[in-house]
Coordinates of C-alpha atoms in Angstrom, one line a residue:
Chain S
M89 CA -27.3 41.7 -79.7
A90 CA -25.5 41.4 -76.4
A91 CA -22.5 43.6 -75.8
R92 CA -19.3 41.8 -75.2
R93 CA -18.4 41.8 -71.6
R94 CA -15.3 43.8 -70.9
P95 CA -12.6 42.5 -68.6
A96 CA -13.3 43.2 -65.0
G97 CA -11.4 46.1 -63.4
R98 CA -9.3 46.0 -60.3
A99 CA -11.0 46.1 -57.0
R100 CA -8.5 48.5 -55.7
G101 CA -5.8 50.9 -56.9
G102 CA -5.4 53.2 -59.8
E103 CA -4.0 52.7 -63.3
G104 CA -0.6 51.7 -62.4
I105 CA -0.5 52.1 -58.7
Q106 CA -1.0 49.0 -56.7
A107 CA -3.2 49.7 -53.7
L108 CA -2.7 48.3 -50.3
R109 CA -4.5 45.0 -49.6
P110 CA -7.4 45.6 -47.3
A111 CA -5.9 43.7 -44.4
R112 CA -2.7 45.6 -44.7
A113 CA -4.5 48.9 -44.8
R114 CA -5.8 48.1 -41.3
L115 CA -2.7 46.4 -40.0
I116 CA -0.3 49.3 -40.7
P117 CA -2.1 51.9 -38.5
A118 CA -2.6 49.2 -35.8
L119 CA 1.1 48.4 -35.8
A120 CA 2.0 52.1 -35.7
A121 CA -0.3 52.7 -32.8
T122 CA 1.1 49.8 -30.9
V123 CA 4.7 51.0 -31.6
A124 CA 3.8 54.5 -30.4
A125 CA 2.2 53.2 -27.2
A126 CA 5.1 50.8 -26.7
A127 CA 7.6 53.7 -27.0
V128 CA 5.8 55.5 -24.2
A129 CA 5.8 52.3 -22.1
G130 CA 9.5 51.8 -22.8
Y131 CA 10.2 55.4 -21.8
T132 CA 8.2 54.9 -18.6
L133 CA 10.3 51.8 -17.9
G134 CA 13.5 53.7 -18.5
L135 CA 12.4 56.4 -16.0
G136 CA 12.5 54.0 -13.1
G137 CA 11.8 56.0 -10.0
R138 CA 10.1 55.2 -6.7
Y139 CA 7.1 53.5 -8.3
G140 CA 8.9 52.2 -11.4
A141 CA 7.6 48.7 -11.2
L142 CA 4.0 49.7 -10.7
A143 CA 4.3 52.3 -13.5
A144 CA 5.8 49.8 -15.9
A145 CA 3.0 47.3 -15.0
L146 CA 0.3 50.0 -15.6
A147 CA 1.9 50.9 -19.0
A148 CA 2.1 47.2 -19.9
V149 CA -1.6 46.7 -19.0
G150 CA -2.4 49.7 -21.1
L151 CA -0.5 48.2 -24.0
L152 CA -2.4 45.0 -23.7
V153 CA -5.8 46.8 -23.5
L154 CA -4.8 48.6 -26.7
I155 CA -3.9 45.4 -28.5
F156 CA -7.2 43.9 -27.3
G157 CA -9.1 46.9 -28.6
L158 CA -7.3 46.7 -32.0
V159 CA -8.0 43.0 -32.4
R160 CA -11.6 43.1 -31.3
R161 CA -12.3 46.5 -33.0
A162 CA -13.4 47.9 -29.7
H163 CA -13.6 51.7 -29.7
G164 CA -14.1 51.8 -26.0
A165 CA -10.7 50.2 -25.3
V166 CA -8.7 53.1 -26.8
P167 CA -9.3 55.8 -24.1
W168 CA -8.7 53.3 -21.4
A169 CA -5.4 52.2 -23.0
V170 CA -4.3 55.8 -23.4
T171 CA -5.2 56.5 -19.8
L172 CA -3.4 53.5 -18.5
V173 CA -0.2 54.1 -20.5
G174 CA -0.4 57.9 -19.5
A175 CA -1.0 57.0 -15.9
G176 CA 2.0 54.7 -15.9
Y177 CA 4.1 57.6 -17.2
V178 CA 2.8 60.0 -14.5
L179 CA 3.4 57.4 -11.8
A180 CA 7.0 56.9 -13.0
L181 CA 7.5 60.7 -12.5
G182 CA 6.4 60.4 -8.8
G183 CA 8.9 61.8 -6.4
R184 CA 10.7 63.9 -9.0
D185 CA 10.9 67.7 -8.4
T186 CA 11.8 68.7 -11.9
V187 CA 9.4 68.9 -14.9
D188 CA 10.1 66.2 -17.5
G189 CA 11.0 67.9 -20.7
W190 CA 9.8 64.9 -22.8
A191 CA 6.3 65.2 -21.5
A192 CA 5.3 67.0 -24.7
V193 CA 6.6 64.2 -26.9
V194 CA 4.9 61.6 -24.7
G195 CA 1.6 63.6 -25.1
G196 CA 2.1 63.7 -28.9
A197 CA 2.8 59.9 -28.9
L198 CA -0.3 59.2 -26.9
L199 CA -2.4 61.3 -29.3
L200 CA -0.8 59.5 -32.2
T201 CA -1.6 56.1 -30.5
A202 CA -5.2 57.1 -30.1
E203 CA -5.6 58.5 -33.7
L204 CA -4.0 55.5 -35.3
A205 CA -5.8 53.0 -33.2
I206 CA -9.2 54.6 -34.1
W207 CA -8.1 54.7 -37.7
S208 CA -7.4 51.0 -37.7
I209 CA -10.6 50.1 -35.8
E210 CA -12.8 52.2 -38.1
H211 CA -11.2 51.0 -41.3
D212 CA -13.7 49.2 -43.4
D213 CA -12.4 46.9 -46.2
R214 CA -15.6 47.3 -48.2
V215 CA -15.2 51.0 -48.7
Y216 CA -12.7 52.1 -51.3
E217 CA -10.8 55.3 -50.3
E218 CA -9.5 57.6 -52.9
A219 CA -5.8 58.4 -52.7
A220 CA -6.6 62.1 -52.1
V221 CA -8.7 61.2 -49.0
L222 CA -5.8 59.1 -47.6
Q223 CA -3.2 61.8 -48.3
R224 CA -5.4 64.5 -46.7
R225 CA -6.0 62.2 -43.7
I226 CA -2.2 61.6 -43.2
A227 CA -1.5 65.4 -43.6
A228 CA -4.2 66.2 -41.0
L229 CA -2.8 63.7 -38.6
A230 CA 0.7 65.0 -39.1
G231 CA -0.4 68.6 -38.6
L232 CA -2.4 67.7 -35.5
V233 CA 0.6 65.8 -33.9
A234 CA 2.9 68.8 -34.8
G235 CA 0.5 71.2 -33.2
A236 CA 0.1 68.9 -30.1
L237 CA 3.9 68.8 -29.7
L238 CA 4.1 72.6 -29.9
L239 CA 1.4 73.1 -27.4
G240 CA 2.9 70.4 -25.1
M241 CA 6.3 72.1 -25.3
L242 CA 4.6 75.4 -24.5
V243 CA 3.0 73.9 -21.4
V244 CA 6.2 72.2 -20.2
S245 CA 8.3 75.3 -20.7
A246 CA 5.7 77.5 -19.0
A247 CA 5.6 75.0 -16.1
A248 CA 9.4 74.8 -15.9
F249 CA 9.6 78.6 -15.5
S250 CA 6.7 79.1 -13.1
G251 CA 7.1 75.9 -11.1
A252 CA 4.4 73.6 -9.7
T253 CA 2.2 76.5 -8.5
G254 CA 1.7 77.6 -12.1
I255 CA -0.4 74.6 -13.0
V256 CA -3.7 76.5 -12.9
V257 CA -2.2 79.1 -15.1
A258 CA -0.8 76.5 -17.5
T259 CA -4.2 74.7 -17.6
A260 CA -6.0 77.9 -18.3
G261 CA -3.4 78.8 -20.9
V262 CA -3.9 75.5 -22.7
A263 CA -7.6 75.9 -22.8
A264 CA -7.2 79.5 -24.1
A265 CA -4.7 78.5 -26.7
V266 CA -7.0 75.7 -28.0
L267 CA -10.0 78.0 -28.0
A268 CA -8.0 80.6 -30.0
V269 CA -6.9 78.0 -32.5
A270 CA -10.5 76.7 -32.8
I271 CA -11.9 80.2 -33.4
V272 CA -9.2 81.0 -36.0
L273 CA -9.9 77.7 -37.8
R274 CA -13.6 78.2 -37.8
L275 CA -13.2 81.6 -39.3
V276 CA -10.9 80.4 -41.9
R277 CA -13.2 77.5 -42.8
T278 CA -16.3 79.6 -43.2
T279 CA -14.7 82.3 -45.4
Chain F
M377 CA -28.9 65.2 -42.7
T378 CA -28.7 63.5 -39.3
R379 CA -25.7 64.6 -37.3
S380 CA -24.1 62.2 -34.8
A381 CA -21.1 62.2 -32.6
R382 CA -18.4 59.6 -33.3
P383 CA -17.0 57.5 -30.4
K384 CA -13.8 59.5 -30.8
L385 CA -15.5 62.7 -29.6
G386 CA -16.6 61.2 -26.3
A387 CA -13.2 59.5 -25.8
Y388 CA -11.3 62.7 -26.4
A389 CA -13.6 64.8 -24.3
G390 CA -13.4 62.3 -21.5
L391 CA -9.6 62.2 -21.7
S392 CA -9.3 66.0 -21.8
G393 CA -11.6 66.6 -18.9
F394 CA -10.0 63.8 -16.8
G395 CA -6.5 64.9 -17.7
L396 CA -7.0 68.6 -16.8
L397 CA -8.7 67.7 -13.5
A398 CA -5.9 65.2 -12.7
G399 CA -3.3 67.9 -13.5
L400 CA -4.9 70.3 -11.1
V401 CA -5.3 67.7 -8.3
V402 CA -1.9 66.2 -8.6
A403 CA -0.3 69.5 -9.5
R404 CA 2.0 68.1 -12.2
P405 CA 2.4 70.0 -15.4
E406 CA 3.3 66.8 -17.3
I407 CA -0.4 65.7 -17.0
V408 CA -1.5 68.9 -18.6
A409 CA 1.1 68.4 -21.3
L410 CA -0.3 64.9 -21.9
T411 CA -3.9 66.2 -22.0
A412 CA -3.2 69.2 -24.2
P413 CA -3.0 67.3 -27.5
F414 CA -6.4 65.7 -27.0
L415 CA -7.9 69.1 -26.1
L416 CA -6.3 70.5 -29.2
A417 CA -7.7 67.7 -31.4
L418 CA -11.2 68.3 -29.9
G419 CA -11.0 72.1 -30.4
V420 CA -9.6 71.9 -33.9
G421 CA -12.0 69.1 -34.9
L422 CA -15.1 70.9 -33.8
A423 CA -13.9 74.1 -35.3
L424 CA -13.4 72.5 -38.7
A425 CA -16.7 70.6 -38.6
E426 CA -19.2 72.0 -41.0
R427 CA -22.6 70.6 -42.0
P428 CA -22.3 69.3 -45.5
R429 CA -24.7 70.6 -48.2
L430 CA -24.9 68.0 -50.9
T431 CA -26.8 67.6 -54.1
L432 CA -27.0 64.2 -55.7
R433 CA -28.2 62.9 -59.0
L434 CA -28.2 59.4 -60.4
E435 CA -28.0 58.9 -64.2
Q436 CA -28.0 55.7 -66.2
D437 CA -27.1 55.2 -69.9
S438 CA -29.8 52.6 -70.4
Y439 CA -33.0 51.4 -68.8
R440 CA -33.1 48.0 -70.4
A441 CA -30.5 45.3 -70.6
L442 CA -30.1 41.7 -71.2
E443 CA -28.7 39.3 -68.6
G444 CA -24.9 39.5 -68.8
E445 CA -24.8 43.0 -70.3
E446 CA -23.2 46.0 -68.6
V447 CA -24.9 49.3 -67.9
D448 CA -23.0 52.6 -67.0
L449 CA -24.2 54.5 -64.0
R450 CA -23.2 58.0 -63.0
L451 CA -23.7 59.5 -59.6
R452 CA -23.2 63.3 -59.7
V453 CA -22.4 64.8 -56.3
E454 CA -22.2 68.5 -55.7
A455 CA -21.0 69.9 -52.5
G456 CA -22.1 73.4 -51.2
A457 CA -19.7 73.0 -48.2
P458 CA -16.4 71.2 -48.1
V459 CA -16.5 67.6 -47.1
D460 CA -13.2 65.9 -46.1
R461 CA -14.5 62.4 -46.1
L462 CA -17.7 61.5 -47.9
D463 CA -18.7 57.8 -48.0
V464 CA -21.1 57.2 -50.8
Y465 CA -23.0 53.9 -51.2
V466 CA -25.4 53.3 -54.0
R467 CA -27.7 50.4 -53.0
L468 CA -27.9 47.8 -55.7
P469 CA -30.5 45.0 -55.9
D470 CA -29.5 41.4 -55.8
G471 CA -29.4 40.9 -59.6
L472 CA -26.9 43.7 -60.2
E473 CA -23.3 43.9 -59.3
V474 CA -20.4 46.3 -59.8
A475 CA -18.2 45.3 -62.8
R476 CA -16.1 48.4 -62.7
G477 CA -15.8 51.3 -60.2
H478 CA -16.2 51.3 -56.5
D479 CA -19.3 51.1 -54.4
P480 CA -19.1 52.2 -51.6
I481 CA -16.4 54.8 -52.1
T482 CA -14.9 57.6 -50.0
V483 CA -14.2 60.9 -51.7
R484 CA -13.2 64.3 -50.8
L485 CA -15.0 67.4 -52.1
A486 CA -14.0 71.0 -51.9
R487 CA -16.6 73.8 -51.6
G488 CA -18.6 74.0 -54.8
E489 CA -16.9 71.0 -56.3
R490 CA -18.9 68.7 -58.5
R491 CA -17.8 65.1 -58.9
D492 CA -19.1 62.3 -61.1
I493 CA -18.7 58.8 -59.6
E494 CA -18.8 56.3 -62.4
L495 CA -20.0 52.8 -61.9
T496 CA -20.4 50.0 -64.5
L497 CA -23.1 47.6 -63.4
L498 CA -23.3 44.0 -64.6
A499 CA -26.8 42.6 -64.9
R500 CA -26.5 39.2 -63.4
R501 CA -30.1 38.2 -63.1
W502 CA -33.3 39.1 -65.0
G503 CA -35.8 41.2 -63.2
G504 CA -37.3 44.7 -62.8
H505 CA -34.5 46.2 -60.7
V506 CA -34.4 49.6 -59.0
V507 CA -30.9 51.1 -58.5
G508 CA -30.8 53.2 -55.4
P509 CA -31.3 54.9 -53.0
V510 CA -28.0 56.5 -52.3
H511 CA -26.7 56.5 -48.7
V512 CA -24.1 59.1 -47.8
R513 CA -22.0 59.7 -44.7
A514 CA -19.9 62.8 -44.3
R515 CA -17.2 63.2 -41.6
D516 CA -15.3 66.2 -40.4
P517 CA -11.5 66.3 -41.0
L518 CA -10.7 64.7 -37.6
G519 CA -13.6 62.3 -37.5
L520 CA -15.4 63.7 -34.5
L521 CA -18.8 64.2 -36.0
S522 CA -20.6 62.5 -38.9
W523 CA -23.7 63.4 -40.9
E524 CA -25.7 60.6 -42.5
A525 CA -28.5 60.9 -45.1
T526 CA -30.3 58.7 -47.6
Y527 CA -31.1 60.4 -50.9
D528 CA -34.1 59.0 -52.7
A529 CA -32.3 58.8 -56.1
R530 CA -33.6 55.8 -57.9
E531 CA -33.3 54.6 -61.4
P532 CA -35.2 51.6 -62.8
L533 CA -33.4 49.0 -64.8
R534 CA -35.3 46.2 -66.5
V535 CA -33.0 43.2 -67.2
Y536 CA -34.5 40.7 -69.6
P537 CA -33.6 37.0 -69.5
R538 CA -31.1 35.8 -72.0
E539 CA -32.8 33.4 -74.4
A540 CA -31.3 30.2 -75.7
Q541 CA -31.5 29.1 -79.3
L542 CA -33.9 26.2 -80.1
R543 CA -33.8 24.2 -83.2
R544 CA -37.1 22.4 -83.0
M545 CA -40.2 23.2 -81.0
L546 CA -42.9 21.1 -79.5
R547 CA -45.8 20.5 -81.9
P548 CA -49.3 20.7 -80.4
R549 CA -52.0 18.1 -81.2
E550 CA -54.3 20.6 -82.8
T551 CA -53.7 23.7 -84.8
Q552 CA -55.7 26.9 -85.0
V553 CA -57.3 28.6 -88.0
F554 CA -54.8 31.3 -88.8
A555 CA -51.9 30.8 -91.2
G556 CA -48.6 29.9 -89.5
N557 CA -45.7 27.6 -89.7
E558 CA -47.2 24.4 -88.3
V559 CA -48.4 21.8 -90.7
A560 CA -52.0 20.9 -89.7
R561 CA -53.2 17.4 -89.3
R562 CA -56.4 18.2 -91.2
K563 CA -56.5 18.6 -95.0
G564 CA -56.9 21.8 -96.9
E565 CA -55.1 24.5 -98.8
G566 CA -51.4 24.0 -98.3
I567 CA -48.0 22.9 -99.6
E568 CA -47.4 19.7 -97.6
F569 CA -48.7 16.7 -99.5
A570 CA -51.3 14.8 -97.5
D571 CA -53.3 12.3 -99.8
I572 CA -55.1 11.9 -103.1
R573 CA -58.8 11.7 -103.6
P574 CA -61.3 11.6 -106.6
F575 CA -61.9 14.8 -108.4
A576 CA -64.9 16.8 -107.3
H577 CA -66.6 19.8 -108.8
G578 CA -64.8 23.0 -107.9
D579 CA -61.3 21.4 -107.6
L580 CA -58.6 23.3 -109.3
V581 CA -57.1 21.7 -112.4
R582 CA -53.6 22.4 -111.1
R583 CA -54.4 20.0 -108.2
V584 CA -55.0 17.1 -110.5
N585 CA -52.5 14.3 -110.0
W586 CA -52.1 13.2 -113.5
R587 CA -50.0 10.1 -112.8
A588 CA -52.7 8.7 -110.4
S589 CA -55.5 9.7 -112.8
A590 CA -53.8 7.9 -115.7
R591 CA -53.5 4.7 -113.6
R592 CA -57.2 4.8 -112.5
N593 CA -58.8 6.2 -115.6
E594 CA -60.5 8.9 -113.7
L595 CA -59.4 12.3 -112.3
W596 CA -57.7 12.3 -108.9
V597 CA -56.5 15.4 -107.1
N598 CA -53.8 16.0 -104.5
E599 CA -54.8 17.0 -101.0
A600 CA -52.5 19.0 -98.8
H601 CA -52.0 19.8 -95.2
P602 CA -52.5 23.5 -94.6
E603 CA -49.9 25.5 -92.6
R604 CA -51.6 26.9 -89.5
N605 CA -50.6 28.6 -86.3
V606 CA -51.0 27.2 -82.9
D607 CA -51.9 28.4 -79.4
V608 CA -49.3 27.8 -76.8
I609 CA -49.8 28.6 -73.1
L610 CA -46.7 28.8 -71.1
F611 CA -47.5 27.8 -67.5
L612 CA -44.9 29.0 -65.1
D613 CA -45.1 27.6 -61.6
S614 CA -44.2 30.3 -59.1
F615 CA -45.4 28.7 -55.9
A616 CA -42.0 27.4 -54.7
E617 CA -38.5 27.2 -55.8
A618 CA -35.2 25.6 -54.8
R619 CA -32.4 28.1 -54.5
L620 CA -28.6 27.8 -53.9
G621 CA -25.8 30.2 -54.4
G622 CA -27.8 33.0 -55.8
E623 CA -29.5 30.9 -58.5
G624 CA -32.7 29.0 -58.3
T625 CA -35.2 27.0 -60.3
L626 CA -37.4 30.1 -60.9
D627 CA -34.4 31.8 -62.7
L628 CA -34.1 28.8 -65.1
A629 CA -37.9 28.5 -65.5
V630 CA -38.2 32.2 -66.5
R631 CA -35.3 32.0 -68.9
A632 CA -36.9 28.9 -70.5
T633 CA -40.3 30.6 -70.7
A634 CA -38.7 33.6 -72.4
T635 CA -37.0 31.4 -74.9
L636 CA -40.1 29.4 -75.7
A637 CA -42.2 32.6 -76.0
N638 CA -39.7 34.1 -78.3
E639 CA -39.4 31.0 -80.5
Y640 CA -43.2 30.5 -80.8
I641 CA -44.0 34.1 -81.5
G642 CA -41.3 34.1 -84.1
R643 CA -43.3 31.3 -85.8
R644 CA -46.4 33.4 -85.9
D645 CA -48.1 31.4 -83.1
R646 CA -50.3 32.8 -80.4
V647 CA -48.6 32.6 -77.0
G648 CA -50.2 33.2 -73.6
L649 CA -48.7 33.1 -70.1
I650 CA -50.0 31.9 -66.8
A651 CA -47.7 32.5 -63.8
F652 CA -49.4 30.2 -61.3
G653 CA -48.3 30.9 -57.7
G654 CA -48.8 33.0 -54.6
I655 CA -49.8 35.8 -57.0
L656 CA -51.7 34.6 -60.1
R657 CA -50.7 36.5 -63.3
W658 CA -51.9 35.7 -66.8
L659 CA -51.8 37.1 -70.3
L660 CA -54.3 36.2 -73.0
P661 CA -52.8 34.5 -76.0
G662 CA -51.6 36.9 -78.6
M663 CA -49.0 37.1 -81.4
G664 CA -46.4 39.6 -82.6
T665 CA -43.6 41.6 -81.1
L666 CA -45.9 43.5 -78.8
Q667 CA -47.0 40.2 -77.2
R668 CA -43.4 39.1 -76.9
Y669 CA -42.6 42.2 -74.9
R670 CA -45.8 41.9 -72.8
I671 CA -44.7 38.4 -71.9
L672 CA -41.1 39.5 -71.1
D673 CA -42.4 42.3 -68.9
A674 CA -44.8 40.0 -67.1
L675 CA -41.9 37.5 -66.5
L676 CA -39.7 40.2 -65.0
D677 CA -42.2 40.7 -62.2
T678 CA -42.5 37.0 -61.4
E679 CA -41.4 36.2 -57.9
I680 CA -42.1 33.5 -55.3
V681 CA -44.7 34.9 -53.0
L682 CA -45.4 32.7 -50.0
S683 CA -49.1 31.8 -49.8
Y684 CA -51.1 29.1 -48.0
Y685 CA -54.2 29.7 -50.1
W686 CA -55.2 26.6 -52.0
K687 CA -55.5 27.6 -55.6
E688 CA -57.1 25.3 -58.2
I689 CA -57.2 25.6 -61.9
D690 CA -60.6 27.3 -61.7
V691 CA -59.1 30.5 -60.6
I692 CA -57.5 30.9 -64.1
P693 CA -59.8 33.0 -66.4
R694 CA -61.4 30.8 -69.0
R695 CA -60.2 32.8 -72.0
T696 CA -56.6 32.3 -70.9
L697 CA -56.8 28.6 -71.7
P698 CA -58.3 28.3 -75.2
P699 CA -59.4 24.8 -76.3
S700 CA -56.8 22.8 -78.3
A701 CA -54.0 24.9 -77.0
L702 CA -50.7 23.3 -76.1
V703 CA -49.9 24.0 -72.4
I704 CA -46.2 23.8 -71.6
A705 CA -45.6 23.8 -67.9
L706 CA -42.3 24.8 -66.4
T707 CA -42.3 23.7 -62.8
P708 CA -39.9 22.3 -60.2
L709 CA -42.8 20.0 -59.0
L710 CA -42.3 21.1 -55.5
D711 CA -45.7 22.4 -54.5
E712 CA -48.8 20.2 -54.3
R713 CA -51.0 23.0 -55.6
S714 CA -49.2 23.3 -59.0
V715 CA -48.9 19.5 -59.2
G716 CA -52.6 19.1 -58.7
A717 CA -53.5 22.0 -61.1
L718 CA -51.5 20.4 -63.9
L719 CA -53.2 17.0 -63.4
D720 CA -56.5 18.9 -63.4
L721 CA -55.6 20.5 -66.7
R722 CA -54.8 17.1 -68.1
A723 CA -58.1 15.7 -66.9
R724 CA -59.9 18.5 -68.7
G725 CA -58.4 17.3 -71.9
F726 CA -55.7 20.0 -72.4
D727 CA -52.7 19.1 -74.4
L728 CA -50.1 19.3 -71.7
A729 CA -46.3 18.9 -71.6
V730 CA -44.3 19.3 -68.4
I731 CA -40.7 20.4 -68.2
D732 CA -39.5 19.6 -64.7
V733 CA -37.0 22.3 -63.8
S734 CA -35.1 20.0 -61.5
P735 CA -34.4 21.3 -58.0
V736 CA -31.8 18.6 -57.4
P737 CA -28.8 20.7 -58.4
F738 CA -30.0 23.4 -56.0
T739 CA -29.8 21.0 -53.0
R740 CA -26.9 19.7 -51.0
R741 CA -26.8 15.9 -50.7
P742 CA -26.5 15.0 -47.1
R743 CA -23.6 13.0 -45.7
A744 CA -23.8 9.3 -46.8
G745 CA -25.2 7.0 -44.1
S746 CA -27.0 9.7 -42.2
L747 CA -30.7 9.9 -41.6
D748 CA -30.9 13.0 -43.7
E749 CA -29.4 11.1 -46.6
L750 CA -32.2 8.6 -46.3
A751 CA -34.8 11.3 -46.3
Y752 CA -33.1 12.8 -49.4
R753 CA -33.3 9.5 -51.2
I754 CA -36.9 9.1 -50.3
W755 CA -37.6 12.7 -51.7
E756 CA -35.8 11.8 -54.9
L757 CA -37.9 8.6 -55.2
R758 CA -41.1 10.5 -54.6
R759 CA -40.1 12.9 -57.4
D760 CA -39.6 9.9 -59.7
A761 CA -43.0 8.5 -58.7
L762 CA -44.6 11.9 -59.4
R763 CA -43.2 12.0 -62.9
A764 CA -44.3 8.4 -63.5
R765 CA -47.8 9.5 -62.3
Y766 CA -47.9 12.2 -65.0
E767 CA -46.7 9.8 -67.6
R768 CA -49.4 7.4 -66.7
A769 CA -51.9 10.2 -67.2
G770 CA -50.4 10.7 -70.7
V771 CA -48.5 13.8 -69.9
A772 CA -45.0 14.1 -71.3
V773 CA -42.5 15.0 -68.5
A774 CA -38.8 15.7 -69.0
E775 CA -36.4 16.6 -66.3
W776 CA -34.3 19.7 -67.1
R777 CA -31.2 20.3 -65.0
R778 CA -29.1 23.4 -64.6
G779 CA -26.4 23.4 -67.3
D780 CA -28.3 21.1 -69.7
D781 CA -29.6 22.4 -73.0
L782 CA -33.3 23.2 -73.0
Q783 CA -33.5 21.5 -76.4
V784 CA -32.6 18.1 -74.8
A785 CA -35.6 18.4 -72.5
L786 CA -37.9 19.4 -75.4
E787 CA -36.7 16.4 -77.5
E788 CA -37.4 14.1 -74.5
V789 CA -40.9 15.5 -74.4
R790 CA -41.3 15.1 -78.2
A791 CA -40.2 11.5 -78.1
F792 CA -42.8 10.7 -75.4
R793 CA -45.6 12.6 -77.3
R794 CA -44.8 10.7 -80.5
Y795 CA -46.0 7.4 -79.0
A796 CA -48.3 8.5 -76.3
R797 CA -52.0 7.9 -76.6
H798 CA -54.3 10.8 -76.0
A799 CA -57.1 9.7 -73.7
R800 CA -59.3 11.4 -71.1
V801 CA -58.3 10.4 -67.5

């Protein structure tokens, strides 16, 4: 005798938790990435400066490249978009003698843009993600951005104290700090 | 496991290198501040990346199912090293689909953790299916590297066609010598009254028809038709099929063949099978449950195999087609070879009935007024002409369409056979 067919389960979600629709799961990180990049572009526009118009144009082009990459799911567009938006910001700083204190936040925002854009591009509707995986991913992203902010602030404050001549030292310091963090994490992971 | 770099790794490495260099050239600390996050992501990501060590095992609660039934499948994954994102995909054949559970799925495994991924499979189509292999892809926490592997974990699942209920079967012209459920045309020991005849020495007294004897003033005895079994050969045409939307004429033909085999074997008849197609398969006539399962197992392996080789009826072993057997052909009448072979069978005097598993529901009628529509109509007319050709040869043909009851087609064949003359052509 044939067993009676049981009612089909949901395609997504848990017992009582309604999961995000597949399209929305891709749309949210894409929108967040665009917002983060737009914030940097807006800040660039606000800086004005000698090359204000050119800087704003660069940032706008970067934003467009990002949107194109998100729509077409083009991985290759993301680094170009980040570079263009970052280049716009650096160009807007042209002619200023002081170090911009918000540079660390801009760096964090650019990292967030890249991470969220790649998240959106790599999202596959066909693959079901467990809630634990999603939570872990969000936590990892938050931790990474927090660490990036901390490192950026360290660089900015070090450069503010030592002046433009301390760039080499700051660069070496960043590399050393990253290396130290990597070694510690590796040791923690293997034990 | 094969390790590969994700596009993110190249992008971040490029951004970091370019940024640090630009910072040194332009001498602006802000550029270093912009670059530092990407360098940090790169360093942290690579530091946390660890080659996954996985053990996978596939378990199934049943290896046999009927069409429409559900089978539980369990994939046991054990991680020797932590895996933050593990995509698991169990490859399913066309006839199976996921009723409950998720495939593919992304899970997270801690070091030494063992996880059971449960899937409920719905058997959509008959066949000898193999579940697996299992494809996995592991990624480090920041998605810079990925490891991919295919585990050769496979489980067989035989899905048997769901059989319909038939009220009345086709009667062959001739019966065999063994006892069965079919009333033979000849006279002998049986229950069904046939005729009366004068008493002869050796006749049993209980066979005397006293009423007839009293009227004729001599002893007359009753004659009866014996109950005998029959030989039925199911001829399955697997040269070609029409297919649309995951279902085709072969699916219907196999279900009908399984139904007929089941019903005839249930009546103690001998049933044989000929799958006439690119690959020729046959089963000598036999009876009983064992033969039923032999036929079902042979049907599961039936598939359309493209072949240009011209096969005639001579390729079928002689013992497969016993004389006076009823041959029931299930064919979409699409391939000239099977059409010719059936006519050849009829010409050799076999008792033949054809159930035309209509390919029409598996085609899309072209737009009205177009040249394609004209071709389509000609094709339909040629099919009608082909059926008429069979009928002229004394072969009963009934068109059986998807959604129709098989019994309707059988009744149509019965009606034709009742009045058809048997003649050699």
